[in-house]
GROMACS .gro file of N, CA and C in nm:
model
  414
    1MET      N    1  -0.580  -1.501  -2.550
    1MET     CA    2  -0.538  -1.474  -2.456
    1MET      C    3  -0.619  -1.414  -2.369
    2PRO      N    4  -0.691  -1.413  -2.223
    2PRO     CA    5  -0.775  -1.280  -2.194
    2PRO      C    6  -0.690  -1.194  -2.163
    3LYS      N    7  -0.730  -1.074  -2.191
    3LYS     CA    8  -0.718  -0.948  -2.119
    3LYS      C    9  -0.730  -0.862  -2.025
    4LEU      N   10  -0.688  -0.825  -1.951
    4LEU     CA   11  -0.733  -0.731  -1.830
    4LEU      C   12  -0.769  -0.602  -1.883
    5PRO      N   13  -0.879  -0.529  -1.777
    5PRO     CA   14  -0.892  -0.440  -1.799
    5PRO      C   15  -0.751  -0.339  -1.767
    6PRO      N   16  -0.776  -0.240  -1.806
    6PRO     CA   17  -0.584  -0.148  -1.725
    6PRO      C   18  -0.669  -0.090  -1.596
    7ASN      N   19  -0.750  -0.135  -1.498
    7ASN     CA   20  -0.751  -0.039  -1.360
    7ASN      C   21  -0.753  -0.214  -1.281
    8GLU      N   22  -0.788  -0.329  -1.332
    8GLU     CA   23  -0.796  -0.444  -1.281
    8GLU      C   24  -0.613  -0.496  -1.248
    9GLN      N   25  -0.580  -0.418  -1.101
    9GLN     CA   26  -0.486  -0.503  -1.012
    9GLN      C   27  -0.464  -0.666  -1.007
   10ILE      N   28  -0.309  -0.715  -1.008
   10ILE     CA   29  -0.340  -0.863  -0.993
   10ILE      C   30  -0.232  -0.809  -0.906
   11GLN      N   31  -0.282  -0.875  -0.808
   11GLN     CA   32  -0.180  -0.897  -0.653
   11GLN      C   33  -0.089  -1.070  -0.667
   12ALA      N   34   0.024  -1.011  -0.670
   12ALA     CA   35   0.143  -1.186  -0.682
   12ALA      C   36   0.190  -1.186  -0.545
   13LEU      N   37   0.214  -1.338  -0.499
   13LEU     CA   38   0.267  -1.342  -0.378
   13LEU      C   39   0.433  -1.408  -0.449
   14ILE      N   40   0.545  -1.356  -0.412
   14ILE     CA   41   0.632  -1.449  -0.463
   14ILE      C   42   0.684  -1.508  -0.370
   15VAL      N   43   0.728  -1.650  -0.335
   15VAL     CA   44   0.785  -1.692  -0.279
   15VAL      C   45   0.916  -1.742  -0.306
   16GLU      N   46   1.045  -1.718  -0.254
   16GLU     CA   47   1.135  -1.694  -0.275
   16GLU      C   48   1.246  -1.653  -0.152
   17ASP      N   49   1.351  -1.752  -0.167
   17ASP     CA   50   1.446  -1.691  -0.058
   17ASP      C   51   1.565  -1.655  -0.105
   18ASP      N   52   1.622  -1.602  -0.221
   18ASP     CA   53   1.730  -1.536  -0.304
   18ASP      C   54   1.702  -1.394  -0.303
   19PRO      N   55   1.709  -1.336  -0.232
   19PRO     CA   56   1.732  -1.160  -0.243
   19PRO      C   57   1.711  -1.101  -0.367
   20ASP      N   58   1.796  -1.139  -0.432
   20ASP     CA   59   1.841  -1.085  -0.583
   20ASP      C   60   1.756  -1.088  -0.624
   21GLN      N   61   1.678  -1.237  -0.651
   21GLN     CA   62   1.593  -1.260  -0.748
   21GLN      C   63   1.446  -1.200  -0.680
   22VAL      N   64   1.448  -1.203  -0.596
   22VAL     CA   65   1.297  -1.089  -0.504
   22VAL      C   66   1.312  -0.964  -0.565
   23MET      N   67   1.433  -0.917  -0.541
   23MET     CA   68   1.437  -0.763  -0.588
   23MET      C   69   1.426  -0.751  -0.735
   24LEU      N   70   1.480  -0.846  -0.787
   24LEU     CA   71   1.447  -0.829  -1.006
   24LEU      C   72   1.296  -0.833  -1.008
   25TYR      N   73   1.231  -0.977  -0.975
   25TYR     CA   74   1.122  -0.981  -0.995
   25TYR      C   75   1.029  -0.878  -0.914
   26LEU      N   76   1.052  -0.805  -0.823
   26LEU     CA   77   0.967  -0.708  -0.750
   26LEU      C   78   0.960  -0.629  -0.831
   27THR      N   79   1.077  -0.595  -0.873
   27THR     CA   80   1.069  -0.456  -0.935
   27THR      C   81   1.026  -0.409  -1.104
   28LYS      N   82   1.052  -0.550  -1.113
   28LYS     CA   83   0.974  -0.599  -1.289
   28LYS      C   84   0.867  -0.602  -1.299
   29PHE      N   85   0.791  -0.711  -1.203
   29PHE     CA   86   0.611  -0.721  -1.186
   29PHE      C   87   0.564  -0.556  -1.113
   30MET      N   88   0.658  -0.478  -1.066
   30MET     CA   89   0.586  -0.343  -1.021
   30MET      C   90   0.588  -0.285  -1.186
   31ILE      N   91   0.677  -0.303  -1.251
   31ILE     CA   92   0.686  -0.206  -1.386
   31ILE      C   93   0.581  -0.260  -1.477
   32GLU      N   94   0.558  -0.380  -1.454
   32GLU     CA   95   0.437  -0.417  -1.596
   32GLU      C   96   0.313  -0.398  -1.514
   33GLY      N   97   0.296  -0.279  -1.399
   33GLY     CA   98   0.183  -0.271  -1.342
   33GLY      C   99   0.145  -0.404  -1.263
   34LEU      N  100   0.211  -0.484  -1.197
   34LEU     CA  101   0.135  -0.575  -1.075
   34LEU      C  102   0.155  -0.546  -0.967
   35THR      N  103   0.100  -0.550  -0.886
   35THR     CA  104   0.153  -0.514  -0.740
   35THR      C  105   0.174  -0.692  -0.655
   36PRO      N  106   0.326  -0.687  -0.635
   36PRO     CA  107   0.379  -0.823  -0.550
   36PRO      C  108   0.410  -0.768  -0.416
   37LEU      N  109   0.414  -0.901  -0.381
   37LEU     CA  110   0.473  -0.916  -0.284
   37LEU      C  111   0.513  -1.031  -0.218
   38ALA      N  112   0.688  -1.049  -0.149
   38ALA     CA  113   0.724  -1.165  -0.151
   38ALA      C  114   0.779  -1.213   0.023
   39THR      N  115   0.804  -1.345   0.041
   39THR     CA  116   0.821  -1.392   0.146
   39THR      C  117   0.919  -1.519   0.113
   40ASP      N  118   0.948  -1.523   0.223
   40ASP     CA  119   1.057  -1.686   0.174
   40ASP      C  120   1.037  -1.807   0.256
   41ASN      N  121   0.888  -1.807   0.299
   41ASN     CA  122   0.874  -1.922   0.427
   41ASN      C  123   0.699  -1.971   0.404
   42GLU      N  124   0.672  -2.085   0.442
   42GLU     CA  125   0.552  -2.115   0.487
   42GLU      C  126   0.477  -2.047   0.560
   43TYR      N  127   0.507  -2.001   0.662
   43TYR     CA  128   0.432  -1.922   0.767
   43TYR      C  129   0.359  -1.837   0.698
   44ASP      N  130   0.453  -1.721   0.652
   44ASP     CA  131   0.367  -1.601   0.628
   44ASP      C  132   0.390  -1.594   0.522
   45THR      N  133   0.365  -1.718   0.431
   45THR     CA  134   0.278  -1.735   0.286
   45THR      C  135   0.146  -1.734   0.301
   46MET      N  136   0.135  -1.829   0.406
   46MET     CA  137  -0.021  -1.887   0.464
   46MET      C  138  -0.078  -1.749   0.493
   47GLN      N  139  -0.019  -1.686   0.555
   47GLN     CA  140  -0.093  -1.570   0.672
   47GLN      C  141  -0.149  -1.487   0.571
   48TYR      N  142  -0.016  -1.465   0.424
   48TYR     CA  143  -0.057  -1.340   0.370
   48TYR      C  144  -0.181  -1.359   0.251
   49LEU      N  145  -0.165  -1.577   0.250
   49LEU     CA  146  -0.294  -1.584   0.131
   49LEU      C  147  -0.413  -1.613   0.190
   50LEU      N  148  -0.452  -1.654   0.366
   50LEU     CA  149  -0.555  -1.614   0.401
   50LEU      C  150  -0.580  -1.489   0.467
   51GLY      N  151  -0.490  -1.381   0.441
   51GLY     CA  152  -0.528  -1.306   0.514
   51GLY      C  153  -0.610  -1.190   0.321
   52GLY      N  154  -0.640  -1.251   0.230
   52GLY     CA  155  -0.690  -1.292   0.114
   52GLY      C  156  -0.628  -1.178   0.020
   53GLY      N  157  -0.684  -1.132  -0.146
   53GLY     CA  158  -0.657  -1.025  -0.215
   53GLY      C  159  -0.551  -1.060  -0.296
   54PHE      N  160  -0.479  -1.179  -0.307
   54PHE     CA  161  -0.414  -1.270  -0.355
   54PHE      C  162  -0.469  -1.323  -0.512
   55ASP      N  163  -0.427  -1.308  -0.636
   55ASP     CA  164  -0.461  -1.343  -0.727
   55ASP      C  165  -0.366  -1.474  -0.795
   56ILE      N  166  -0.272  -1.490  -0.730
   56ILE     CA  167  -0.118  -1.602  -0.833
   56ILE      C  168   0.002  -1.588  -0.725
   57VAL      N  169   0.030  -1.746  -0.692
   57VAL     CA  170   0.123  -1.707  -0.588
   57VAL      C  171   0.240  -1.793  -0.692
   58LEU      N  172   0.407  -1.726  -0.692
   58LEU     CA  173   0.501  -1.778  -0.758
   58LEU      C  174   0.561  -1.817  -0.655
   59LEU      N  175   0.605  -1.999  -0.669
   59LEU     CA  176   0.674  -2.042  -0.588
   59LEU      C  177   0.755  -2.165  -0.583
   60ASP      N  178   0.913  -2.094  -0.537
   60ASP     CA  179   1.006  -2.198  -0.521
   60ASP      C  180   0.972  -2.304  -0.525
   61ILE      N  181   1.054  -2.410  -0.464
   61ILE     CA  182   1.096  -2.492  -0.481
   61ILE      C  183   1.152  -2.532  -0.377
   62LEU      N  184   1.308  -2.490  -0.385
   62LEU     CA  185   1.410  -2.491  -0.344
   62LEU      C  186   1.428  -2.381  -0.214
   63LEU      N  187   1.370  -2.418  -0.092
   63LEU     CA  188   1.402  -2.266  -0.008
   63LEU      C  189   1.451  -2.290   0.164
   64LYS      N  190   1.503  -2.176   0.189
   64LYS     CA  191   1.617  -2.185   0.300
   64LYS      C  192   1.561  -2.269   0.415
   65GLY      N  193   1.666  -2.311   0.449
   65GLY     CA  194   1.642  -2.385   0.570
   65GLY      C  195   1.591  -2.558   0.539
   66ASP      N  196   1.474  -2.622   0.601
   66ASP     CA  197   1.381  -2.735   0.585
   66ASP      C  198   1.255  -2.684   0.544
   67GLU      N  199   1.277  -2.532   0.492
   67GLU     CA  200   1.131  -2.515   0.387
   67GLU      C  201   1.122  -2.564   0.261
   68ASN      N  202   0.981  -2.588   0.241
   68ASN     CA  203   0.987  -2.660   0.114
   68ASN      C  204   0.871  -2.636   0.015
   69GLY      N  205   0.885  -2.552  -0.115
   69GLY     CA  206   0.814  -2.552  -0.197
   69GLY      C  207   0.686  -2.622  -0.254
   70MET      N  208   0.718  -2.784  -0.239
   70MET     CA  209   0.634  -2.876  -0.273
   70MET      C  210   0.538  -2.847  -0.083
   71LYS      N  211   0.583  -2.887  -0.037
   71LYS     CA  212   0.506  -2.908   0.142
   71LYS      C  213   0.374  -2.750   0.093
   72ILE      N  214   0.464  -2.620   0.074
   72ILE     CA  215   0.382  -2.530   0.119
   72ILE      C  216   0.253  -2.493  -0.010
   73LEU      N  217   0.277  -2.572  -0.119
   73LEU     CA  218   0.184  -2.601  -0.258
   73LEU      C  219   0.048  -2.711  -0.216
   74LYS      N  220   0.121  -2.775  -0.136
   74LYS     CA  221   0.021  -2.855  -0.046
   74LYS      C  222  -0.049  -2.790   0.052
   75SER      N  223   0.020  -2.701   0.122
   75SER     CA  224  -0.066  -2.662   0.242
   75SER      C  225  -0.189  -2.570   0.186
   76ILE      N  226  -0.113  -2.500   0.027
   76ILE     CA  227  -0.229  -2.388  -0.012
   76ILE      C  228  -0.313  -2.459  -0.072
   77LYS      N  229  -0.326  -2.561  -0.137
   77LYS     CA  230  -0.431  -2.667  -0.218
   77LYS      C  231  -0.478  -2.767  -0.127
   78GLU      N  232  -0.505  -2.704  -0.013
   78GLU     CA  233  -0.542  -2.843   0.130
   78GLU      C  234  -0.652  -2.740   0.180
   79ASN      N  235  -0.597  -2.563   0.191
   79ASN     CA  236  -0.686  -2.541   0.290
   79ASN      C  237  -0.823  -2.447   0.236
   80GLU      N  238  -0.912  -2.479   0.279
   80GLU     CA  239  -1.028  -2.438   0.175
   80GLU      C  240  -1.061  -2.268   0.144
   81LYS      N  241  -0.965  -2.201   0.203
   81LYS     CA  242  -0.936  -2.056   0.167
   81LYS      C  243  -0.895  -2.007   0.085
   82THR      N  244  -0.816  -2.109   0.066
   82THR     CA  245  -0.594  -2.121  -0.010
   82THR      C  246  -0.617  -2.165  -0.147
   83LYS      N  247  -0.747  -2.277  -0.186
   83LYS     CA  248  -0.701  -2.369  -0.255
   83LYS      C  249  -0.759  -2.314  -0.383
   84HIS      N  250  -0.829  -2.205  -0.433
   84HIS     CA  251  -0.867  -2.145  -0.527
   84HIS      C  252  -0.760  -2.076  -0.611
   85ILE      N  253  -0.644  -2.035  -0.552
   85ILE     CA  254  -0.534  -1.945  -0.615
   85ILE      C  255  -0.495  -2.038  -0.617
   86PRO      N  256  -0.445  -1.977  -0.827
   86PRO     CA  257  -0.344  -2.014  -0.865
   86PRO      C  258  -0.206  -2.057  -0.849
   87VAL      N  259  -0.136  -2.106  -0.824
   87VAL     CA  260   0.031  -2.115  -0.800
   87VAL      C  261   0.091  -2.183  -0.908
   88VAL      N  262   0.223  -2.071  -0.935
   88VAL     CA  263   0.280  -2.144  -1.029
   88VAL      C  264   0.410  -2.213  -0.965
   89MET      N  265   0.503  -2.277  -1.012
   89MET     CA  266   0.561  -2.310  -0.938
   89MET      C  267   0.706  -2.271  -0.990
   90PHE      N  268   0.840  -2.199  -0.932
   90PHE     CA  269   0.888  -2.117  -1.048
   90PHE      C  270   1.073  -2.120  -0.971
   91THR      N  271   1.068  -2.267  -1.048
   91THR     CA  272   1.219  -2.276  -1.036
   91THR      C  273   1.325  -2.298  -1.084
   92ASN      N  274   1.448  -2.366  -1.056
   92ASN     CA  275   1.544  -2.387  -1.155
   92ASN      C  276   1.583  -2.590  -1.110
   93TYR      N  277   1.474  -2.654  -1.072
   93TYR     CA  278   1.498  -2.760  -1.048
   93TYR      C  279   1.409  -2.809  -1.178
   94THR      N  280   1.481  -2.890  -1.252
   94THR     CA  281   1.465  -2.933  -1.372
   94THR      C  282   1.365  -3.094  -1.379
   95LYS      N  283   1.404  -3.127  -1.295
   95LYS     CA  284   1.316  -3.269  -1.276
   95LYS      C  285   1.182  -3.324  -1.305
   96ARG      N  286   1.181  -3.414  -1.416
   96ARG     CA  287   1.072  -3.447  -1.491
   96ARG      C  288   0.969  -3.490  -1.334
   97GLU      N  289   1.004  -3.570  -1.251
   97GLU     CA  290   0.939  -3.576  -1.164
   97GLU      C  291   0.880  -3.479  -1.061
   98THR      N  292   0.954  -3.378  -1.057
   98THR     CA  293   0.902  -3.329  -0.920
   98THR      C  294   0.773  -3.198  -1.021
   99LYS      N  295   0.831  -3.175  -1.166
   99LYS     CA  296   0.695  -3.133  -1.213
   99LYS      C  297   0.572  -3.167  -1.231
  100ASP      N  298   0.589  -3.335  -1.254
  100ASP     CA  299   0.423  -3.419  -1.216
  100ASP      C  300   0.383  -3.425  -1.127
  101GLU      N  301   0.501  -3.407  -0.992
  101GLU     CA  302   0.408  -3.438  -0.857
  101GLU      C  303   0.372  -3.237  -0.846
  102ALA      N  304   0.440  -3.165  -0.898
  102ALA     CA  305   0.379  -3.045  -0.860
  102ALA      C  306   0.268  -2.999  -0.934
  103LYS      N  307   0.180  -3.042  -1.050
  103LYS     CA  308   0.093  -3.022  -1.126
  103LYS      C  309   0.014  -3.141  -1.042
  104ALA      N  310   0.029  -3.260  -0.978
  104ALA     CA  311  -0.063  -3.356  -0.930
  104ALA      C  312  -0.125  -3.247  -0.794
  105LEU      N  313  -0.048  -3.162  -0.751
  105LEU     CA  314  -0.081  -3.134  -0.613
  105LEU      C  315  -0.136  -2.966  -0.632
  106GLY      N  316  -0.193  -2.990  -0.772
  106GLY     CA  317  -0.260  -2.837  -0.797
  106GLY      C  318  -0.204  -2.761  -0.870
  107ALA      N  319  -0.072  -2.723  -0.846
  107ALA     CA  320   0.007  -2.627  -0.941
  107ALA      C  321  -0.067  -2.612  -1.079
  108VAL      N  322  -0.078  -2.507  -1.113
  108VAL     CA  323  -0.140  -2.464  -1.278
  108VAL      C  324  -0.009  -2.402  -1.374
  109ASP      N  325   0.118  -2.440  -1.360
  109ASP     CA  326   0.200  -2.430  -1.392
  109ASP      C  327   0.388  -2.423  -1.352
  110PHE      N  328   0.424  -2.503  -1.445
  110PHE     CA  329   0.580  -2.459  -1.375
  110PHE      C  330   0.717  -2.400  -1.478
  111ILE      N  331   0.715  -2.275  -1.427
  111ILE     CA  332   0.847  -2.240  -1.484
  111ILE      C  333   0.955  -2.274  -1.428
  112ILE      N  334   1.100  -2.270  -1.548
  112ILE     CA  335   1.212  -2.272  -1.509
  112ILE      C  336   1.270  -2.161  -1.506
  113LYS      N  337   1.331  -2.103  -1.384
  113LYS     CA  338   1.383  -1.978  -1.403
  113LYS      C  339   1.480  -1.929  -1.496
  114ALA      N  340   1.596  -2.018  -1.547
  114ALA     CA  341   1.657  -1.969  -1.658
  114ALA      C  342   1.650  -2.015  -1.776
  115ASP      N  343   1.501  -2.011  -1.796
  115ASP     CA  344   1.448  -2.032  -1.942
  115ASP      C  345   1.339  -1.863  -1.976
  116VAL      N  346   1.343  -1.777  -1.899
  116VAL     CA  347   1.240  -1.721  -1.912
  116VAL      C  348   1.342  -1.585  -1.899
  117THR      N  349   1.285  -1.475  -1.901
  117THR     CA  350   1.294  -1.312  -1.862
  117THR      C  351   1.155  -1.292  -1.779
  118PRO      N  352   1.237  -1.195  -1.638
  118PRO     CA  353   1.143  -1.158  -1.581
  118PRO      C  354   0.988  -1.079  -1.593
  119LYS      N  355   1.029  -1.036  -1.797
  119LYS     CA  356   0.917  -0.985  -1.847
  119LYS      C  357   0.773  -1.054  -1.868
  120GLN      N  358   0.886  -1.231  -1.873
  120GLN     CA  359   0.820  -1.320  -1.956
  120GLN      C  360   0.678  -1.380  -1.850
  121VAL      N  361   0.806  -1.389  -1.738
  121VAL     CA  362   0.710  -1.419  -1.642
  121VAL      C  363   0.579  -1.328  -1.607
  122ALA      N  364   0.596  -1.204  -1.608
  122ALA     CA  365   0.508  -1.075  -1.572
  122ALA      C  366   0.397  -1.127  -1.665
  123GLU      N  367   0.428  -1.146  -1.825
  123GLU     CA  368   0.325  -1.200  -1.890
  123GLU      C  369   0.250  -1.294  -1.865
  124ARG      N  370   0.316  -1.412  -1.847
  124ARG     CA  371   0.226  -1.539  -1.796
  124ARG      C  372   0.121  -1.502  -1.655
  125VAL      N  373   0.195  -1.464  -1.572
  125VAL     CA  374   0.140  -1.435  -1.461
  125VAL      C  375  -0.023  -1.355  -1.480
  126LYS      N  376   0.006  -1.258  -1.616
  126LYS     CA  377  -0.132  -1.151  -1.654
  126LYS      C  378  -0.196  -1.246  -1.713
  127GLU      N  379  -0.163  -1.402  -1.787
  127GLU     CA  380  -0.223  -1.489  -1.910
  127GLU      C  381  -0.321  -1.567  -1.779
  128ILE      N  382  -0.215  -1.627  -1.750
  128ILE     CA  383  -0.313  -1.701  -1.626
  128ILE      C  384  -0.418  -1.689  -1.523
  129VAL      N  385  -0.374  -1.519  -1.452
  129VAL     CA  386  -0.477  -1.495  -1.389
  129VAL      C  387  -0.623  -1.409  -1.466
  130GLY      N  388  -0.600  -1.370  -1.560
  130GLY     CA  389  -0.665  -1.328  -1.697
  130GLY      C  390  -0.752  -1.456  -1.692
  131LYS      N  391  -0.717  -1.612  -1.703
  131LYS     CA  392  -0.810  -1.679  -1.759
  131LYS      C  393  -0.865  -1.737  -1.628
  132ASP      N  394  -0.788  -1.744  -1.508
  132ASP     CA  395  -0.833  -1.786  -1.395
  132ASP      C  396  -0.985  -1.648  -1.319
  133ARG      N  397  -0.987  -1.568  -1.385
  133ARG     CA  398  -1.070  -1.473  -1.342
  133ARG      C  399  -1.191  -1.468  -1.471
  134GLU      N  400  -1.142  -1.471  -1.550
  134GLU     CA  401  -1.254  -1.510  -1.659
  134GLU      C  402  -1.353  -1.630  -1.643
  135SER      N  403  -1.289  -1.776  -1.608
  135SER     CA  404  -1.377  -1.910  -1.558
  135SER      C  405  -1.461  -1.875  -1.412
  136LYS      N  406  -1.425  -1.823  -1.335
  136LYS     CA  407  -1.484  -1.749  -1.249
  136LYS      C  408  -1.585  -1.673  -1.231
  137ALA      N  409  -1.620  -1.565  -1.372
  137ALA     CA  410  -1.650  -1.495  -1.380
  137ALA      C  411  -1.838  -1.574  -1.504
  138LYS      N  412  -1.780  -1.689  -1.533
  138LYS     CA  413  -1.905  -1.772  -1.629
  138LYS      C  414  -1.998  -1.799  -1.472
   0.00000   0.00000   0.00000
């Protein structure tokens, strides 16, 4: 697994509407040396990503109101300025068809929240960003 130099910050955008989950992951990511930011809707997600600097997105599927993680994933991957950013679907939605759809739309991973600890998620984020940076450096 590629290791990041200690001074290489990882900017992670968490798209999640559950305030308890947001606080849990923001706190754990900071403890693990990541620089996280959270939002809960498509508009803010795209504004943050278009502003630049994010290395990865963790994206819930089921969001409040009519917000939908699959729609947000599609928007990210169809935009020339954001399509290069790795997106990890991060949900408790476990249907196989949903996972297949997310991968087809460009998600690099699909994590079931109930199956992992926040530390494991932070480690997976580091691994994905490390591989992404390594491939872009070639």
